[in-house]
PDB file of C-alpha atoms in Angstrom:
ATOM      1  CA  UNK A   1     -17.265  16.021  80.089  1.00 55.00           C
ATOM      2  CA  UNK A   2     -15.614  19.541  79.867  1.00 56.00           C
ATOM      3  CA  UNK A   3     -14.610  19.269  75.966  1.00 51.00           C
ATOM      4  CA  UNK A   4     -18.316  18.497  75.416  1.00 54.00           C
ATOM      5  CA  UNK A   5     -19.767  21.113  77.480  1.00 57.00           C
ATOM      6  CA  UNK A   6     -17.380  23.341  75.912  1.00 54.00           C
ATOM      7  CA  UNK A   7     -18.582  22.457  72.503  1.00 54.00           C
ATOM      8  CA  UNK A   8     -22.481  22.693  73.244  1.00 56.00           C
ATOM      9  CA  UNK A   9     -21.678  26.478  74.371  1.00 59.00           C
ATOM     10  CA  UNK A  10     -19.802  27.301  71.819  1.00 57.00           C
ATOM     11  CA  UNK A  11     -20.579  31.103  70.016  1.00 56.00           C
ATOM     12  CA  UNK A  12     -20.291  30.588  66.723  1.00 61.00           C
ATOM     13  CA  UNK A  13     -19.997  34.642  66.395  1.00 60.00           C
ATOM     14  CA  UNK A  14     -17.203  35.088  68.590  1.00 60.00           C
ATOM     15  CA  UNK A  15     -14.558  32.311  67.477  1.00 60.00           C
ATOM     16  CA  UNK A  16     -11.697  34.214  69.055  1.00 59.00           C
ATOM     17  CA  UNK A  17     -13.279  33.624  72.750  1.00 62.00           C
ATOM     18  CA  UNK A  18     -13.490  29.920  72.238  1.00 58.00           C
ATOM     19  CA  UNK A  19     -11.819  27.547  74.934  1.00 66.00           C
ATOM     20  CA  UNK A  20      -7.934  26.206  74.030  1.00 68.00           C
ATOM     21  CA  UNK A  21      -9.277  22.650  73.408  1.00 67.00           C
ATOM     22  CA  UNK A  22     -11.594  23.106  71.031  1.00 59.00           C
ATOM     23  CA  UNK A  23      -9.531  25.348  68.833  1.00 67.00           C
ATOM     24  CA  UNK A  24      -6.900  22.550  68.960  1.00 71.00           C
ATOM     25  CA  UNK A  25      -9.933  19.992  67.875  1.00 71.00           C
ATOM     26  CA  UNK A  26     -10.711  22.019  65.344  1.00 67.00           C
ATOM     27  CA  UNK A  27      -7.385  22.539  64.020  1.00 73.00           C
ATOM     28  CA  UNK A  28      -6.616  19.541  63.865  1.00 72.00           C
ATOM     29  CA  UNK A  29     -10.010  17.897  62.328  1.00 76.00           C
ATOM     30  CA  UNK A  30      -9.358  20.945  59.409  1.00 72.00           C
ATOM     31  CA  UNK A  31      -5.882  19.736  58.674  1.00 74.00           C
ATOM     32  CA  UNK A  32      -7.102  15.957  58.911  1.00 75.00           C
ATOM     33  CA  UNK A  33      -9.896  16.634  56.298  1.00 75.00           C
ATOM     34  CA  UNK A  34      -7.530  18.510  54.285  1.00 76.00           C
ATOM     35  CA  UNK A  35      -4.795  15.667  54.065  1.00 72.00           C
ATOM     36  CA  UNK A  36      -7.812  13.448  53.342  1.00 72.00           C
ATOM     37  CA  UNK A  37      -8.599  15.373  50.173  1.00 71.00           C
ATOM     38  CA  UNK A  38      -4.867  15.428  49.380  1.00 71.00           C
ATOM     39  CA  UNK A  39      -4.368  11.570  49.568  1.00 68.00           C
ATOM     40  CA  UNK A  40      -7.635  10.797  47.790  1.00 69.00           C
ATOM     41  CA  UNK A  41      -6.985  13.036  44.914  1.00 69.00           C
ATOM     42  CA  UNK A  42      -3.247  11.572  44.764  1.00 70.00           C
ATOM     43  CA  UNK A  43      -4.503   8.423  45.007  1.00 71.00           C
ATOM     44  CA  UNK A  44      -7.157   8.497  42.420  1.00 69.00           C
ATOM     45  CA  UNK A  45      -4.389  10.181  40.142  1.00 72.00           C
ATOM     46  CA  UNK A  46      -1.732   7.032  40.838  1.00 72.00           C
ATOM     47  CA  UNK A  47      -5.395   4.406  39.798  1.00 72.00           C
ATOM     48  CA  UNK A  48      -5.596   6.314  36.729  1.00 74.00           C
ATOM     49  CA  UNK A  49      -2.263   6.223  36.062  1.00 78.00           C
ATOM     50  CA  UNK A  50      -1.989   2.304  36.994  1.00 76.00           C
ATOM     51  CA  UNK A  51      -4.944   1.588  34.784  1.00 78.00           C
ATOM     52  CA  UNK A  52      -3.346   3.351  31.611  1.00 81.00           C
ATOM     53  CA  UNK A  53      -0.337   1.200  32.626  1.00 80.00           C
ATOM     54  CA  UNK A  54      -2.349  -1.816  32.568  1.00 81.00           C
ATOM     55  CA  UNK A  55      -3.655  -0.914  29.356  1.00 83.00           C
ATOM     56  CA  UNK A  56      -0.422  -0.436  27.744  1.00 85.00           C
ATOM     57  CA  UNK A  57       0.783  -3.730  29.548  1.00 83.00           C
ATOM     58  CA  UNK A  58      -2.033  -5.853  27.432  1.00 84.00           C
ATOM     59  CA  UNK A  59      -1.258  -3.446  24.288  1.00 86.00           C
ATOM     60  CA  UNK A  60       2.326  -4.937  24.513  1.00 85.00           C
ATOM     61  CA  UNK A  61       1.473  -8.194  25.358  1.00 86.00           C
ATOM     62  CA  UNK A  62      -0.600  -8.293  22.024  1.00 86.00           C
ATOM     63  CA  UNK A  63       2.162  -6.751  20.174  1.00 86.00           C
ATOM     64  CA  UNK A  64       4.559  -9.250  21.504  1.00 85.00           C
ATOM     65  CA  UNK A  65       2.167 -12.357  20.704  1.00 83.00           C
ATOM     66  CA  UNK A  66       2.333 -11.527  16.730  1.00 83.00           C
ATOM     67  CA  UNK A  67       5.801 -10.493  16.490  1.00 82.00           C
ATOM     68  CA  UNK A  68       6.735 -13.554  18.126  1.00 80.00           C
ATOM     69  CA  UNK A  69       4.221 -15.606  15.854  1.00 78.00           C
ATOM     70  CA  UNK A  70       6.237 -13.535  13.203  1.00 77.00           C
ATOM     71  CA  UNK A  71       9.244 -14.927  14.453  1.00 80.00           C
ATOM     72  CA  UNK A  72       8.542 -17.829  14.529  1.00 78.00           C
ATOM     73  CA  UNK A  73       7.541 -18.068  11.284  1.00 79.00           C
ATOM     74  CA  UNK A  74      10.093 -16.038   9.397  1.00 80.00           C
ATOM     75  CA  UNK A  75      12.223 -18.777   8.169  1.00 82.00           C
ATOM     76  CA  UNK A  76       9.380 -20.360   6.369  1.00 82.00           C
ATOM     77  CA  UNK A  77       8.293 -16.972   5.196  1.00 81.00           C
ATOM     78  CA  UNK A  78      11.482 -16.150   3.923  1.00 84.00           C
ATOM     79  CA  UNK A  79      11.875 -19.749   2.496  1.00 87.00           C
ATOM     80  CA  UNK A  80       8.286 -18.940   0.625  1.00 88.00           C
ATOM     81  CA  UNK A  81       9.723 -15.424  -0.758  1.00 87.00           C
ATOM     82  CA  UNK A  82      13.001 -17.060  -1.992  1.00 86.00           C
ATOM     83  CA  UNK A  83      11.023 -19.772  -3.753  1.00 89.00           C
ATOM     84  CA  UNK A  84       8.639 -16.941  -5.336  1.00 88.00           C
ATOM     85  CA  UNK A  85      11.546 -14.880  -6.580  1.00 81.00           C
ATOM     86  CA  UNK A  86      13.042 -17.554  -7.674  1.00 83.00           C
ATOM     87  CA  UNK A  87       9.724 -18.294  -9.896  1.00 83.00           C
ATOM     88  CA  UNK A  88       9.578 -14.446 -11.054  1.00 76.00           C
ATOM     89  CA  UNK A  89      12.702 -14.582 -12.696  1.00 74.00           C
ATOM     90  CA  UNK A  90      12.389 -18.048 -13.949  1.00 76.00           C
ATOM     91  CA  UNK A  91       8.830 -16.189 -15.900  1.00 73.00           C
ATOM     92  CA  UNK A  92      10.476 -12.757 -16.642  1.00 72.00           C
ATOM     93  CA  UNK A  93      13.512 -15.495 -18.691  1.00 73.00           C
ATOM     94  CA  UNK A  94      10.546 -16.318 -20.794  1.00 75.00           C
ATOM     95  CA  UNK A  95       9.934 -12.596 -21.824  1.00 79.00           C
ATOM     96  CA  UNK A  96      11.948 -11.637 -24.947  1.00 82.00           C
ATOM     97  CA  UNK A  97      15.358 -10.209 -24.413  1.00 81.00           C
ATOM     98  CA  UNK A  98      16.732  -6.721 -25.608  1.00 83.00           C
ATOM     99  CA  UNK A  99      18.004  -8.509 -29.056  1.00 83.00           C
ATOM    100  CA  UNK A 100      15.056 -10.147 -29.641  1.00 84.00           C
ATOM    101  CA  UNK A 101      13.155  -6.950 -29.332  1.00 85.00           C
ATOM    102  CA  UNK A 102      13.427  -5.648 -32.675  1.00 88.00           C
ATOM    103  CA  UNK A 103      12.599 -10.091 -34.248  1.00 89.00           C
ATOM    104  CA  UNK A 104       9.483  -9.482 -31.997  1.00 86.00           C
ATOM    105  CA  UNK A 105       8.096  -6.798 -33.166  1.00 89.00           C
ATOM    106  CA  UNK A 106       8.165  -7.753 -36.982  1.00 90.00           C
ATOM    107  CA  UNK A 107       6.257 -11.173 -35.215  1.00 90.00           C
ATOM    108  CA  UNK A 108       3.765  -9.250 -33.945  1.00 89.00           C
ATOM    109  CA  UNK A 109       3.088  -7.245 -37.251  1.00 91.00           C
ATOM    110  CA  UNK A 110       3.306 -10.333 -39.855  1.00 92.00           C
ATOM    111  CA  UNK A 111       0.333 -12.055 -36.956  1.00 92.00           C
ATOM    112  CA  UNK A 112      -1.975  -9.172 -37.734  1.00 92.00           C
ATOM    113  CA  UNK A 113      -0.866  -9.339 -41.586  1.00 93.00           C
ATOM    114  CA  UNK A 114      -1.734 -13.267 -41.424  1.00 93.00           C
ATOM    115  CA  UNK A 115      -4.506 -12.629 -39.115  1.00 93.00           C
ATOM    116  CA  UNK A 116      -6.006 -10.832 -42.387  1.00 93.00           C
ATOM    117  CA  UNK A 117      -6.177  -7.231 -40.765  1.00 93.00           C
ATOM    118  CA  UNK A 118      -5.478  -4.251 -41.974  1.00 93.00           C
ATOM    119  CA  UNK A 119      -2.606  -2.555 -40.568  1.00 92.00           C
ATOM    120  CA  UNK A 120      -2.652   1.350 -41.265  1.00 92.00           C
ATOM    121  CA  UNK A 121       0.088   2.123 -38.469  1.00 92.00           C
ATOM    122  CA  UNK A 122       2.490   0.096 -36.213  1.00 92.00           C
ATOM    123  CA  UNK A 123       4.930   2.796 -34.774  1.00 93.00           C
ATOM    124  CA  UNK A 124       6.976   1.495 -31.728  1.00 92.00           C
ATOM    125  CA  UNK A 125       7.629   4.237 -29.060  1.00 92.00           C
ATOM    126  CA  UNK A 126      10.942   4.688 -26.775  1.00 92.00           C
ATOM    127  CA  UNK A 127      11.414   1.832 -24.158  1.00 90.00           C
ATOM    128  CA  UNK A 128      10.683   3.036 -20.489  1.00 89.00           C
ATOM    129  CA  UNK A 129      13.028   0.796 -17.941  1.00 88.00           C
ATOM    130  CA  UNK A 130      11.349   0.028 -14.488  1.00 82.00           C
ATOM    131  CA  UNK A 131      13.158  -2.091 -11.985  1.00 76.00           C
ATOM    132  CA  UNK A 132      13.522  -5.433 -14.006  1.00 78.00           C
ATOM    133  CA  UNK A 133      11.343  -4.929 -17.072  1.00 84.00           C
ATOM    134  CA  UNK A 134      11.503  -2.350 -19.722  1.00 89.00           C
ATOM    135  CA  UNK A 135       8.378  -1.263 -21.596  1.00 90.00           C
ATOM    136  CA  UNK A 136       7.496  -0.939 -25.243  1.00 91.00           C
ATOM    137  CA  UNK A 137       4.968   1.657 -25.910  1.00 92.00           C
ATOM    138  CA  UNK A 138       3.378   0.994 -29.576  1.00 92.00           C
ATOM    139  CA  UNK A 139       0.709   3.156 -31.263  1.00 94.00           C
ATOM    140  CA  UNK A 140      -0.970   1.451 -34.087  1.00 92.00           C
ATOM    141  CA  UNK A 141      -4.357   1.389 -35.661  1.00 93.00           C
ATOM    142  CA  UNK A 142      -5.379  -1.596 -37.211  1.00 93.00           C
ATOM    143  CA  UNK A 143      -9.036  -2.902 -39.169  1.00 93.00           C
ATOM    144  CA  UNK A 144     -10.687  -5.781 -39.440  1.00 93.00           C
ATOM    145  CA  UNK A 145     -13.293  -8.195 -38.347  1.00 91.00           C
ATOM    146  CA  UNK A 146     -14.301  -9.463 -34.818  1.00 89.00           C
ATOM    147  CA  UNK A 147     -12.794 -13.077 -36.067  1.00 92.00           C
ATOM    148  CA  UNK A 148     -10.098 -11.843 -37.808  1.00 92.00           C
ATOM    149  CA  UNK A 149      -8.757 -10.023 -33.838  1.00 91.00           C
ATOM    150  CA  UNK A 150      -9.398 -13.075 -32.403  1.00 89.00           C
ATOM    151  CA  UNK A 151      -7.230 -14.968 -34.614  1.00 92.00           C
ATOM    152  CA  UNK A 152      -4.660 -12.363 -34.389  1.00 90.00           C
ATOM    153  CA  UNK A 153      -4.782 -12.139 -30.213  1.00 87.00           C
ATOM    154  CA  UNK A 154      -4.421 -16.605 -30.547  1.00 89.00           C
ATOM    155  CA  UNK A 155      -1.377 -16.213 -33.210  1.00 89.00           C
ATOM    156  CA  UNK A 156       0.363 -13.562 -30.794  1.00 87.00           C
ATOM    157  CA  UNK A 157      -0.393 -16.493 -28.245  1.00 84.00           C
ATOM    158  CA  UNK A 158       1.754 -18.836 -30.212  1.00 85.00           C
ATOM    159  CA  UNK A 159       4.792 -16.684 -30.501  1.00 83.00           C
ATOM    160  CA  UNK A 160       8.204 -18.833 -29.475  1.00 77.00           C
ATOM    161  CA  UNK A 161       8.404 -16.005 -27.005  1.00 74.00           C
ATOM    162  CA  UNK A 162       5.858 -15.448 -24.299  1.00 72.00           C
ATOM    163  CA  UNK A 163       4.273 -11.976 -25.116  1.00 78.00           C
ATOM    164  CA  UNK A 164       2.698  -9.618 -22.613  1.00 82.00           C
ATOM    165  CA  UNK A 165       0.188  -6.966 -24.236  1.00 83.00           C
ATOM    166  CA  UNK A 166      -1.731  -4.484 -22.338  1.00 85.00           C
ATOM    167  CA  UNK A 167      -4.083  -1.983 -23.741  1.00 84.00           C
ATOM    168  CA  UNK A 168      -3.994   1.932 -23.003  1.00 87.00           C
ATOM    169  CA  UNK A 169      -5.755   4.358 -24.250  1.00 86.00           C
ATOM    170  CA  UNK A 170      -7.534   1.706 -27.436  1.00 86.00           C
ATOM    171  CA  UNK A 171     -10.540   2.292 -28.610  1.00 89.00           C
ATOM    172  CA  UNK A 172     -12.435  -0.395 -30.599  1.00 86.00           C
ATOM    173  CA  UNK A 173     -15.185   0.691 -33.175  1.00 88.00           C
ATOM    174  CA  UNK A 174     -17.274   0.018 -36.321  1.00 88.00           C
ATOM    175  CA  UNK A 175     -15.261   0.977 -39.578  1.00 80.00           C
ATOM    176  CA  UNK A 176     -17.785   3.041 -40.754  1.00 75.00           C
ATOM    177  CA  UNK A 177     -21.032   3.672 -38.497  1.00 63.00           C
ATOM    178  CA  UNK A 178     -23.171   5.325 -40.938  1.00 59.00           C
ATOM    179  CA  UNK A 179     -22.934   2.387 -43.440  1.00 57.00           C
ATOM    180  CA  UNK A 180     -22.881  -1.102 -43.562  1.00 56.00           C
ATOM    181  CA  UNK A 181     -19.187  -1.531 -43.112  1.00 52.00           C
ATOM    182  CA  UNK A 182     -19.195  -5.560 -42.914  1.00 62.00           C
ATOM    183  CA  UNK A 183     -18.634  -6.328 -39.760  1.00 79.00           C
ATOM    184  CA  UNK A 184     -15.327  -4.241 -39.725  1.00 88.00           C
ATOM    185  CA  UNK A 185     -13.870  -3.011 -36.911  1.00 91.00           C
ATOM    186  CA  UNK A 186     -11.020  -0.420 -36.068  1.00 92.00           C
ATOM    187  CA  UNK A 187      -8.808  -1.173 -32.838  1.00 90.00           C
ATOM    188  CA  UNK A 188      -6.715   2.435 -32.606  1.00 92.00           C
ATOM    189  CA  UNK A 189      -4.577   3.368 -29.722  1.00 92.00           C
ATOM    190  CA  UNK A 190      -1.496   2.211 -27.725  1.00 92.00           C
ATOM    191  CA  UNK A 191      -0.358  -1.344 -26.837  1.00 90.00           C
ATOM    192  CA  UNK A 192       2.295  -1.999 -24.492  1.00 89.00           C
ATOM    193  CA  UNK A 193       4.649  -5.066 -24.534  1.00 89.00           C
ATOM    194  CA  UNK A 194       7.815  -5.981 -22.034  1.00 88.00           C
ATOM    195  CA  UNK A 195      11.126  -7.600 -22.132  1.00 87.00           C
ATOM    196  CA  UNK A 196      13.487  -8.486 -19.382  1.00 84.00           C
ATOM    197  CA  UNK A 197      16.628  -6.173 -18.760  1.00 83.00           C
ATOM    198  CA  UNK A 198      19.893  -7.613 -18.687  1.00 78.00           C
ATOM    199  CA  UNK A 199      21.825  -7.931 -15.622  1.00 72.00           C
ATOM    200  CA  UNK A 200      23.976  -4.922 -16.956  1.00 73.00           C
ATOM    201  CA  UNK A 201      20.842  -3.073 -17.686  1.00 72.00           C
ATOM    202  CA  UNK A 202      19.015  -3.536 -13.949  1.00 66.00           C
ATOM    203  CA  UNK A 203      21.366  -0.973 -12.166  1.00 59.00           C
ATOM    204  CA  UNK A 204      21.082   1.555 -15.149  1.00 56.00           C
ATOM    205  CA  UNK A 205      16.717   1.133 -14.485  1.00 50.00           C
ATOM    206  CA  UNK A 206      16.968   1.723 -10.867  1.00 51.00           C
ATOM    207  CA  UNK A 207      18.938   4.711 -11.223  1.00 55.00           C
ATOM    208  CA  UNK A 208      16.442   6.052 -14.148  1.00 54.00           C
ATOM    209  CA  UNK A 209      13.207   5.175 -11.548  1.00 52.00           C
ATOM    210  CA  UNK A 210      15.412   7.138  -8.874  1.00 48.00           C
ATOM    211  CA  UNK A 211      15.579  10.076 -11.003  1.00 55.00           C
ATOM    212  CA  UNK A 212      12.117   9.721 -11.730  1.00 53.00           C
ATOM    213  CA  UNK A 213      11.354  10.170  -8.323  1.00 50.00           C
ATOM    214  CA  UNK A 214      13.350  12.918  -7.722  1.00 51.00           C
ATOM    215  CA  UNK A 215      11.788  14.682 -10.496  1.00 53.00           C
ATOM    216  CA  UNK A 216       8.441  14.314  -8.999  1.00 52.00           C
ATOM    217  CA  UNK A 217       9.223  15.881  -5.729  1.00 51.00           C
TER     218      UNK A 217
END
């Protein structure tokens, strides 16, 4: 064929003499393999795209599964969180109240006095309020035997009114190191006890923790 012929005697250093067909040919092949390239990059871009879309779609699907496992729980779990605040103030009831503060304290001195320590210092600090408690810092220093704190920590046990202690900053050691001291023991540092707060006091504490806050900023 003529298109063929043509082709085989082509000069490859005189392009501008080349026959009419083959120019066309070539043309068009050059435009052909361009729009090739064109669709195969666009279509790789629109496979990368659909597998990110994919991946999102399971990411969602998974999201979807535990909020509706969520939901489909939530009455329960809110029945559970009613019944457990319910229970926390039923237990913070049992903590002294603000006028029983003061009684309390003079408890928890005549135990250690009973208890057969020796109490050099009982000093209650300023009460701290927190959301629904209030804190009683005290700093004492008491002496005595192993036994004898033992029978003091079981007599605070028995108090009519449930009593939380917690130790900061208490250091327990031998009355006198360098000598045989008996078996005594110093406990120095701060305890900490709680009370409830009144309804009338629970709006007062969460705008005292709010200023708190601010303060830190």
């Amino acid at each position: 064929m003529k298109f063929f012929d043509d082709l085989r005697s082509l000069d490859k250093n005189n392009i501008g003499g080349w026959p009419q067909s083959v120019k066309i040919f070539f043309t068009v092949a050059l435009f052909a393999l361009i729009g090739f390239f064109g669709w195969y990059l666009y279509i790789s871009d629109q496979q990368d795209q659909l597998q990110s879309l994919a991946n999102k779609e399971e990411s969602l699907k998974q999201e979807f599964v535990t909020k509706q496992a969520k939901a489909v729980n939530l009455e329960a779990l809110q029945q559970q969180l009613d019944e457990m605040q319910d229970m926390l103030r039923q237990l913070l009831r049992q903590l002294p109240s603000k006028t029983e503060m003061p009684e309390l304290l003079v408890d928890i001195s005549q135990t250690a006095l009973s208890a057969g320590l020796e109490v050099d210092s009982f000093v209650p600090g300023a009460e701290t309020p927190k959301d629904f408690y209030a804190e009683k810092p005290i700093a004492l220093k008491m002496s005595g035997t192993y036994h004898q704190f033992g029978t003091f920590i079981s007599g605070v046990a028995s108090l009519p009114r449930v009593v939380i202690l917690t130790l900061h900053d208490v250091s327990l050691t031998p009355a006198n190191p360098s000598a045989d001291g008996g078996g005594k023991l110093v406990l120095q540092g701060t305890v900490k006890t709680y009370r409830y707060l009144d309804d009338d006091e629970t709006g007062d504490a969460k705008k005292h923790a709010a200023g708190n806050k601010r303060g830190r900023k």
